[in-house]
Short mmCIF file of C-alpha atoms and ligand atoms in Angstrom, two decimals:
data_model
loop_
_atom_site.label_atom_id
_atom_site.label_comp_id
_atom_site.label_asym_id
_atom_site.label_seq_id
_atom_site.Cartn_x
_atom_site.Cartn_y
_atom_site.Cartn_z
CA MET L 1 -24.80 -7.96 -31.79
CA THR L 2 -22.60 -6.85 -28.89
CA GLU L 3 -24.23 -4.19 -26.66
CA GLU L 4 -22.29 -1.04 -25.73
CA ILE L 5 -21.57 -0.30 -22.06
CA THR L 6 -21.87 3.35 -21.02
CA ILE L 7 -19.80 4.32 -17.97
CA ILE L 8 -20.56 7.54 -16.10
CA GLY L 9 -17.53 8.69 -14.11
CA GLY L 10 -13.89 8.46 -15.14
CA GLY L 11 -12.13 7.89 -11.82
CA LEU L 12 -10.31 4.65 -11.02
CA THR L 13 -13.47 2.50 -11.09
CA GLY L 14 -14.80 3.77 -14.41
CA LEU L 15 -11.45 3.93 -16.20
CA SER L 16 -10.24 0.47 -15.08
CA LEU L 17 -13.60 -1.02 -16.04
CA ALA L 18 -13.37 0.66 -19.45
CA VAL L 19 -9.91 -0.86 -20.07
CA GLY L 20 -11.07 -4.32 -18.93
CA LEU L 21 -14.19 -4.23 -21.12
CA ARG L 22 -12.19 -3.15 -24.17
CA ALA L 23 -9.73 -6.01 -23.53
CA ASN L 24 -12.80 -8.28 -23.81
CA GLY L 25 -13.83 -6.59 -27.07
CA ILE L 26 -16.87 -4.77 -25.63
CA PRO L 27 -17.75 -1.30 -27.04
CA VAL L 28 -17.45 1.38 -24.30
CA THR L 29 -18.31 5.05 -23.98
CA LEU L 30 -17.18 6.78 -20.79
CA HIS L 31 -18.47 10.19 -19.68
CA GLU L 32 -16.24 12.17 -17.31
CA ALA L 33 -17.46 15.47 -15.88
CA GLY L 34 -13.92 16.87 -15.47
CA GLN L 35 -10.69 16.92 -17.48
CA TYR L 36 -7.36 15.04 -17.29
CA PRO L 37 -4.82 15.33 -15.81
CA ARG L 38 -6.10 16.72 -12.52
CA HIS L 39 -5.24 16.54 -8.85
CA ARG L 40 -7.74 14.74 -6.63
CA VAL L 41 -8.22 14.49 -2.87
CA CYS L 42 -6.60 11.12 -2.17
CA GLY L 43 -3.76 9.82 0.01
CA GLU L 44 -2.43 8.03 -3.11
CA PHE L 45 -1.38 5.05 -0.97
CA ILE L 46 -2.72 1.78 -2.44
CA SER L 47 -2.92 -0.97 0.15
CA GLY L 48 -4.12 -4.52 -0.52
CA VAL L 49 -4.42 -4.62 -4.31
CA SER L 50 -3.27 -7.89 -5.92
CA GLU L 51 -1.38 -8.47 -9.16
CA GLU L 52 -4.26 -10.77 -10.18
CA THR L 53 -6.77 -7.90 -9.98
CA LEU L 54 -4.53 -5.53 -11.96
CA ASN L 55 -3.78 -8.19 -14.59
CA TYR L 56 -7.44 -9.18 -14.88
CA LEU L 57 -8.35 -5.57 -15.58
CA ALA L 58 -5.37 -5.30 -17.99
CA ILE L 59 -4.06 -2.20 -16.17
CA SER L 60 -0.80 -3.49 -14.59
CA SER L 61 1.32 -1.35 -16.92
CA THR L 62 -0.10 1.87 -15.40
CA LEU L 63 1.30 0.94 -11.97
CA ALA L 64 4.54 -0.75 -13.04
CA ASP L 65 6.76 2.11 -11.83
CA ALA L 66 4.66 3.07 -8.77
CA ALA L 67 6.70 3.45 -5.58
CA ARG L 68 6.71 0.35 -3.31
CA HIS L 69 6.26 1.33 0.35
CA SER L 70 6.70 -0.96 3.34
CA THR L 71 7.23 1.12 6.50
CA VAL L 72 4.54 3.00 8.44
CA SER L 73 4.75 5.18 11.54
CA TRP L 74 1.86 6.61 13.53
CA PHE L 75 1.95 9.87 15.49
CA ARG L 76 -0.51 11.36 17.99
CA GLY L 77 -0.03 15.10 18.41
CA ASN L 78 3.75 15.48 18.16
CA SER L 79 4.62 12.07 19.66
CA LEU L 80 5.53 8.89 17.82
CA LEU L 81 3.18 6.06 18.86
CA ARG L 82 4.43 3.15 16.79
CA GLU L 83 6.47 2.08 13.77
CA ASN L 84 5.67 -1.00 11.67
CA ARG L 85 6.68 -2.87 8.56
CA LEU L 86 3.79 -3.79 6.27
CA PRO L 87 3.45 -7.54 5.54
CA THR L 88 3.17 -6.72 1.83
CA PRO L 89 4.31 -3.44 0.23
CA ALA L 90 1.76 -0.77 -0.69
CA LEU L 91 1.92 1.16 -3.97
CA SER L 92 2.09 4.90 -4.30
CA ILE L 93 1.51 7.09 -7.32
CA SER L 94 -0.22 10.43 -7.81
CA ARG L 95 -3.77 10.40 -9.14
CA HIS L 96 -2.63 13.19 -11.48
CA LEU L 97 -0.43 10.59 -13.21
CA LEU L 98 -2.45 7.39 -12.66
CA ASP L 99 -5.87 8.63 -13.83
CA ASN L 100 -4.25 10.21 -16.89
CA ARG L 101 -2.42 6.98 -17.75
CA LEU L 102 -5.64 4.99 -17.40
CA ARG L 103 -7.50 7.50 -19.57
CA HIS L 104 -4.88 7.12 -22.34
CA LEU L 105 -4.85 3.33 -22.02
CA ALA L 106 -8.65 3.14 -22.26
CA ALA L 107 -8.61 5.38 -25.35
CA GLU L 108 -5.76 3.37 -26.97
CA GLU L 109 -7.80 0.21 -26.41
CA GLY L 110 -10.71 1.79 -28.29
CA ALA L 111 -12.97 3.27 -25.60
CA THR L 112 -14.67 6.56 -26.42
CA ILE L 113 -13.77 8.95 -23.59
CA LEU L 114 -15.86 12.12 -23.39
CA THR L 115 -14.45 14.69 -20.96
CA GLY L 116 -16.38 17.71 -19.69
CA SER L 117 -19.45 15.48 -20.03
CA ARG L 118 -21.51 15.59 -16.82
CA GLN L 119 -24.42 13.13 -17.01
CA LYS L 120 -27.63 12.85 -14.99
CA ILE L 121 -28.64 9.63 -13.26
CA THR L 122 -31.16 7.85 -15.47
CA PRO L 123 -32.50 4.74 -13.67
CA ASN L 124 -33.40 1.55 -15.52
CA THR L 125 -31.10 2.19 -18.49
CA PRO L 126 -29.69 -1.17 -19.64
CA GLY L 127 -25.89 -1.06 -20.16
CA SER L 128 -25.43 2.16 -18.13
CA VAL L 129 -23.04 2.04 -15.16
CA TRP L 130 -22.77 4.74 -12.48
CA ALA L 131 -19.14 5.13 -11.34
CA ALA L 132 -19.36 8.83 -10.48
CA GLY L 133 -17.93 8.59 -6.96
CA ARG L 134 -19.41 9.65 -3.63
CA LYS L 135 -23.09 10.57 -3.39
CA PRO L 136 -23.46 14.21 -2.25
CA VAL L 137 -24.85 14.55 1.30
CA ASN L 138 -24.54 17.07 4.13
CA GLY L 139 -21.47 15.35 5.56
CA THR L 140 -19.36 16.28 8.58
CA TRP L 141 -15.99 15.54 6.93
CA ILE L 142 -13.52 17.57 4.93
CA GLY L 143 -10.73 15.98 2.90
CA LEU L 144 -7.65 18.09 2.07
CA LYS L 145 -4.68 17.21 -0.11
CA ALA L 146 -1.55 18.79 -1.62
CA HIS L 147 1.85 17.78 -2.99
CA LEU L 148 4.78 19.20 -1.06
CA ARG L 149 8.59 19.08 -1.13
CA GLY L 150 10.77 19.43 1.97
CA VAL L 151 8.67 17.27 4.31
CA GLU L 152 11.10 14.35 4.63
CA THR L 153 9.60 11.46 6.59
CA THR L 154 11.12 8.76 8.81
CA SER L 155 9.05 6.00 7.17
CA HIS L 156 7.27 5.53 3.83
CA LEU L 157 3.93 6.49 5.33
CA GLU L 158 3.62 8.79 8.31
CA MET L 159 0.15 9.01 9.85
CA HIS L 160 -0.52 11.98 12.15
CA SER L 161 -3.70 11.77 14.20
CA GLY L 162 -5.52 13.89 16.74
CA PRO L 163 -8.98 14.62 18.13
CA ILE L 164 -10.48 15.98 14.88
CA GLY L 165 -8.83 13.85 12.22
CA TYR L 166 -5.75 12.33 10.68
CA LEU L 167 -3.31 13.03 7.90
CA GLY L 168 -0.91 10.84 5.93
CA ILE L 169 2.37 11.82 4.29
CA THR L 170 3.90 9.58 1.66
CA PRO L 171 6.35 10.05 -1.22
CA VAL L 172 4.80 9.86 -4.69
CA GLU L 173 6.91 10.65 -7.75
CA ASP L 174 9.59 13.23 -8.70
CA GLY L 175 10.55 14.06 -5.09
CA TRP L 176 7.04 15.21 -4.13
CA HIS L 177 5.19 14.00 -1.04
CA ASN L 178 1.44 13.50 -0.92
CA VAL L 179 0.01 15.20 2.17
CA CYS L 180 -3.64 14.27 2.63
CA GLY L 181 -5.97 14.39 5.59
CA LEU L 182 -9.54 13.72 6.67
CA PHE L 183 -10.91 16.00 9.38
CA ARG L 184 -14.22 16.70 11.08
CA ILE L 185 -15.39 20.07 9.75
CA ASP L 186 -14.54 22.77 12.31
CA ARG L 187 -16.43 26.00 11.58
CA SER L 188 -14.11 27.97 13.87
CA ILE L 189 -11.26 27.52 11.36
CA THR L 190 -11.29 30.63 9.20
CA ALA L 191 -8.28 29.85 6.95
CA ARG L 192 -9.03 29.67 3.24
CA HIS L 193 -7.83 27.61 0.26
CA ALA L 194 -4.41 25.96 0.75
CA ASP L 195 -4.02 27.56 4.22
CA LEU L 196 -6.81 25.20 5.36
CA LEU L 197 -4.42 22.25 5.38
CA PRO L 198 -1.88 23.57 7.95
CA ALA L 199 -4.77 25.18 9.89
CA TYR L 200 -6.56 21.83 10.34
CA VAL L 201 -3.27 20.07 11.15
CA ARG L 202 -2.53 22.68 13.86
CA GLU L 203 -6.06 22.44 15.28
CA ASN L 204 -5.58 18.66 15.40
CA GLY L 205 -2.59 19.14 17.75
CA ASN L 206 0.07 18.18 15.17
CA THR L 207 1.81 21.52 15.67
CA ARG L 208 5.33 20.47 14.63
CA LEU L 209 3.95 19.09 11.40
CA ALA L 210 1.89 22.25 10.82
CA ASP L 211 5.10 24.33 11.07
CA LEU L 212 6.81 21.95 8.62
CA LEU L 213 3.94 22.22 6.12
CA ALA L 214 3.95 25.99 6.33
CA SER L 215 7.66 26.15 5.41
CA ALA L 216 7.63 23.43 2.69
CA GLU L 217 7.48 23.95 -1.09
CA TRP L 218 3.90 23.43 -2.36
CA LYS L 219 3.33 22.13 -5.87
CA GLU L 220 1.38 24.67 -7.85
CA ASP L 221 -2.33 23.84 -8.26
CA SER L 222 -1.98 20.58 -6.30
CA PHE L 223 -4.15 21.70 -3.36
CA THR L 224 -7.62 20.17 -3.51
CA ALA L 225 -10.44 19.90 -0.98
CA VAL L 226 -13.65 17.93 -0.80
CA ALA L 227 -16.62 17.99 1.58
CA GLY L 228 -20.26 16.92 1.46
CA PHE L 229 -19.88 13.16 1.57
CA GLY L 230 -20.60 10.34 4.00
CA LEU L 231 -18.49 7.28 4.76
CA GLY L 232 -19.70 3.68 4.36
CA LEU L 233 -22.48 2.36 2.13
CA GLN L 234 -23.90 5.10 -0.10
CA GLU L 235 -27.66 5.56 -0.44
CA PRO L 236 -28.56 3.34 -3.42
CA THR L 237 -30.59 4.82 -6.28
CA PRO L 238 -33.19 2.24 -7.38
CA GLY L 239 -32.62 0.99 -10.92
CA VAL L 240 -29.01 2.26 -11.03
CA LEU L 241 -25.91 0.03 -11.03
CA SER L 242 -23.45 1.85 -8.71
CA LEU L 243 -19.80 0.85 -8.58
CA GLY L 244 -16.73 2.01 -6.62
CA ASP L 245 -17.24 4.95 -4.24
CA SER L 246 -20.80 5.27 -5.56
CA HIS L 247 -21.50 1.94 -3.88
CA ALA L 248 -19.47 2.39 -0.67
CA ILE L 249 -16.68 4.57 0.74
CA ILE L 250 -14.28 2.93 3.15
CA PRO L 251 -12.67 5.33 5.67
CA PRO L 252 -9.40 6.58 4.15
CA PHE L 253 -7.15 5.44 7.05
CA THR L 254 -7.40 1.92 5.55
CA GLY L 255 -5.62 2.97 2.32
CA ASN L 256 -8.04 0.57 0.66
CA GLY L 257 -10.43 2.83 -1.30
CA MET L 258 -8.46 2.64 -4.56
CA THR L 259 -8.14 -1.13 -4.17
CA MET L 260 -11.93 -1.29 -3.72
CA ALA L 261 -12.38 0.78 -6.87
CA PHE L 262 -10.30 -1.75 -8.84
CA GLN L 263 -12.04 -4.71 -7.18
CA SER L 264 -15.44 -3.19 -7.93
CA ALA L 265 -14.48 -3.04 -11.62
CA GLU L 266 -13.10 -6.59 -11.37
CA ILE L 267 -16.43 -7.87 -9.98
CA ALA L 268 -18.45 -6.07 -12.65
CA LEU L 269 -16.25 -6.93 -15.64
CA PRO L 270 -17.23 -10.58 -16.37
CA VAL L 271 -20.94 -9.92 -15.72
CA LEU L 272 -21.09 -6.81 -17.91
CA THR L 273 -19.18 -8.69 -20.61
CA ARG L 274 -21.82 -11.43 -20.58
CA PHE L 275 -24.62 -8.83 -20.58
CA ALA L 276 -23.03 -7.13 -23.61
CA GLU L 277 -22.73 -10.48 -25.38
CA GLY L 278 -26.40 -11.25 -24.75
CA ASP L 279 -25.96 -14.00 -22.11
CA PHE L 280 -27.61 -12.02 -19.27
CA ASP L 281 -30.52 -9.58 -19.18
CA TRP L 282 -29.86 -6.24 -17.44
CA GLN L 283 -31.77 -7.10 -14.24
CA THR L 284 -29.75 -10.29 -13.78
CA ALA L 285 -26.47 -8.46 -14.45
CA CYS L 286 -27.29 -5.71 -11.89
CA SER L 287 -28.44 -8.05 -9.13
CA THR L 288 -25.41 -10.38 -9.65
CA ILE L 289 -22.96 -7.47 -9.40
CA THR L 290 -24.70 -5.82 -6.42
CA THR L 291 -24.84 -9.10 -4.48
CA ALA L 292 -21.16 -9.79 -5.16
CA HIS L 293 -20.27 -6.26 -4.00
CA ARG L 294 -22.09 -6.74 -0.69
CA LYS L 295 -20.41 -10.10 -0.11
CA THR L 296 -16.91 -8.94 -1.02
CA PHE L 297 -16.88 -5.66 0.89
CA ARG L 298 -19.16 -6.28 3.92
CA LYS L 299 -16.47 -7.43 6.37
CA ARG L 300 -13.96 -4.65 5.71
CA LEU L 301 -16.64 -1.92 5.66
CA THR L 302 -17.98 -3.09 9.02
CA ALA L 303 -14.50 -3.38 10.59
CA ALA L 304 -13.42 0.03 9.29
CA LYS L 305 -16.66 1.63 10.53
CA LEU L 306 -16.05 0.25 14.04
CA LEU L 307 -12.34 1.15 14.14
CA HIS L 308 -12.64 4.63 12.64
CA PRO L 309 -14.05 6.49 15.70
CA LEU L 310 -11.30 4.98 17.88
CA LEU L 311 -8.67 6.90 15.92
CA PHE L 312 -9.92 10.15 17.49
CA GLU L 313 -10.35 8.95 21.09
CA ASN L 314 -7.67 9.45 23.75
CA ALA L 315 -9.14 6.45 25.61
CA ALA L 316 -8.27 4.25 22.62
CA LEU L 317 -4.59 5.30 22.54
CA PRO L 318 -3.30 2.03 24.08
CA LEU L 319 -5.09 0.14 21.31
CA LEU L 320 -3.66 2.43 18.65
CA LYS L 321 -0.21 1.96 20.15
CA HIS L 322 -0.13 -1.78 20.80
CA ALA L 323 -2.69 -3.56 18.59
CA PRO L 324 -0.90 -6.01 16.24
CA LEU L 325 -0.90 -4.69 12.67
CA SER L 326 -1.44 -7.83 10.55
CA PRO L 327 -4.82 -8.88 12.08
CA ILE L 328 -6.10 -5.32 11.70
CA LEU L 329 -5.00 -5.20 8.06
CA ASN L 330 -6.75 -8.52 7.47
CA LEU L 331 -9.98 -7.01 8.78
CA ILE L 332 -9.92 -3.83 6.69
CA ARG L 333 -8.93 -5.16 3.27
C1 FAD P 1 -9.36 12.33 2.26
C2 FAD P 1 -9.31 11.06 1.44
C3 FAD P 1 -8.13 10.34 1.38
C4 FAD P 1 -8.08 9.14 0.67
N1 FAD P 1 -6.91 8.44 0.65
C5 FAD P 1 -6.86 7.25 0.04
C6 FAD P 1 -5.66 6.48 0.05
O1 FAD P 1 -4.61 6.90 0.55
N2 FAD P 1 -5.70 5.25 -0.52
C7 FAD P 1 -6.81 4.75 -1.12
O2 FAD P 1 -6.78 3.62 -1.61
N3 FAD P 1 -7.96 5.47 -1.18
C8 FAD P 1 -8.00 6.70 -0.62
N4 FAD P 1 -9.15 7.44 -0.70
C9 FAD P 1 -10.32 6.89 -1.41
C10 FAD P 1 -10.15 6.91 -2.95
O3 FAD P 1 -9.75 8.19 -3.38
C11 FAD P 1 -11.48 6.53 -3.60
O4 FAD P 1 -11.97 5.35 -2.99
C12 FAD P 1 -11.36 6.30 -5.11
O5 FAD P 1 -10.96 7.49 -5.72
C13 FAD P 1 -12.70 5.85 -5.67
O6 FAD P 1 -12.65 5.82 -7.07
P1 FAD P 1 -13.99 5.99 -7.95
O7 FAD P 1 -13.56 5.89 -9.36
O8 FAD P 1 -15.03 5.08 -7.44
O9 FAD P 1 -14.49 7.46 -7.62
P2 FAD P 1 -13.77 8.83 -8.02
O10 FAD P 1 -12.30 8.70 -8.03
O11 FAD P 1 -14.40 9.87 -7.13
O12 FAD P 1 -14.21 9.08 -9.53
C14 FAD P 1 -15.51 9.48 -9.87
C15 FAD P 1 -15.41 10.28 -11.17
O13 FAD P 1 -16.74 10.56 -11.63
C16 FAD P 1 -16.77 11.89 -12.12
N5 FAD P 1 -18.17 12.33 -12.04
C17 FAD P 1 -18.85 12.68 -10.93
N6 FAD P 1 -20.13 13.00 -11.24
C18 FAD P 1 -20.25 12.82 -12.58
C19 FAD P 1 -21.32 12.96 -13.50
N7 FAD P 1 -22.55 13.35 -13.08
N8 FAD P 1 -21.09 12.71 -14.82
C20 FAD P 1 -19.86 12.32 -15.25
N9 FAD P 1 -18.82 12.16 -14.42
C21 FAD P 1 -19.00 12.40 -13.11
C22 FAD P 1 -15.82 12.65 -11.23
O14 FAD P 1 -15.35 13.83 -11.86
C23 FAD P 1 -14.73 11.62 -11.00
O15 FAD P 1 -13.69 11.73 -11.94
C24 FAD P 1 -9.22 8.66 0.00
C25 FAD P 1 -10.41 9.40 0.02
C26 FAD P 1 -10.46 10.60 0.73
C27 FAD P 1 -11.74 11.38 0.77
#
């Protein structure tokens, strides 16, 4: 008899894994705490994902019409530091659209998707996969995101950095731009809700951009914020198979977190399929997947951890300005 796989968390990791498992004929139930569609804090810029990964997970159709982006410019304060062409185009699509498409695809393929279903971690439960995103901690970061119109950019991705953080602007669909930043929490900023975004951008020294954001059209209900998370490897819970952001969070400047979510599902898919078919016991499945995660992601997590603090340092400006792009991209994806 084929075992069922239970997935907790319906973000990119959980949903793409659900589609892949169903394509292999494995019964799947996915529990998602929230509802679809919904806006999420994310730069929505997918760098480094391969066609092979998307095809293997059987999810290529959900990204077929995603925007292809190839130019990047980097600003410090109000000054342009550099402009580059990416060696391979990145994809861009809102999470509002992508997660919803994946949810429908998983359901069409026969997965049971339960929304509004928040689950507790239950260690040592064979067939249960934790894909519920970042582990809550007292973090020092805040992530802010909204969709805006009227913020035309000179390249497909504009990065604006400063001493407390950075923010990317990229077109998604229907004329809207994703505006998303990661900042060190600054308790002196008293703005609330959507006003937090221009307030952090101004505090970061990107004053021209802050003025632009304040005068742009904001998509209703698109503002989202997240805090209380740490970057890098997440504290493992013994006896729990953690995938995607639950395993590790790469700093967002890499544009590689969504790719890692898909790759995490790609690593887990063949092993969970064999577990479900009775070829592996649960212990073997978990240790095989966890080992493969460490091996696949170690280099880029280490490189991103070392590079990340440099983005905030004035002393590192020459590096930010002149370092060749391709070798850096090879390190962080
Ligand atoms: C500021 C910021 C900007 C970013 N920008 C980019 C970018 O431009 N490009 C990029 O590639 N990556 C980016 N990322 C990273 C990217 O968003 C994540 O890596 C990706 O969303 C991880 O997917 P996931 O499915 O593992 O986790 P998530 O997308 O977080 O999904 C987890 C799901 O689990 C659900 N859940 C949580 N707890 C429970 C529970 N107890 N029971 C049931 N369900 C639960 C949640 O509701 C959620 O839907 C950014 C991240 C941040 C913070």
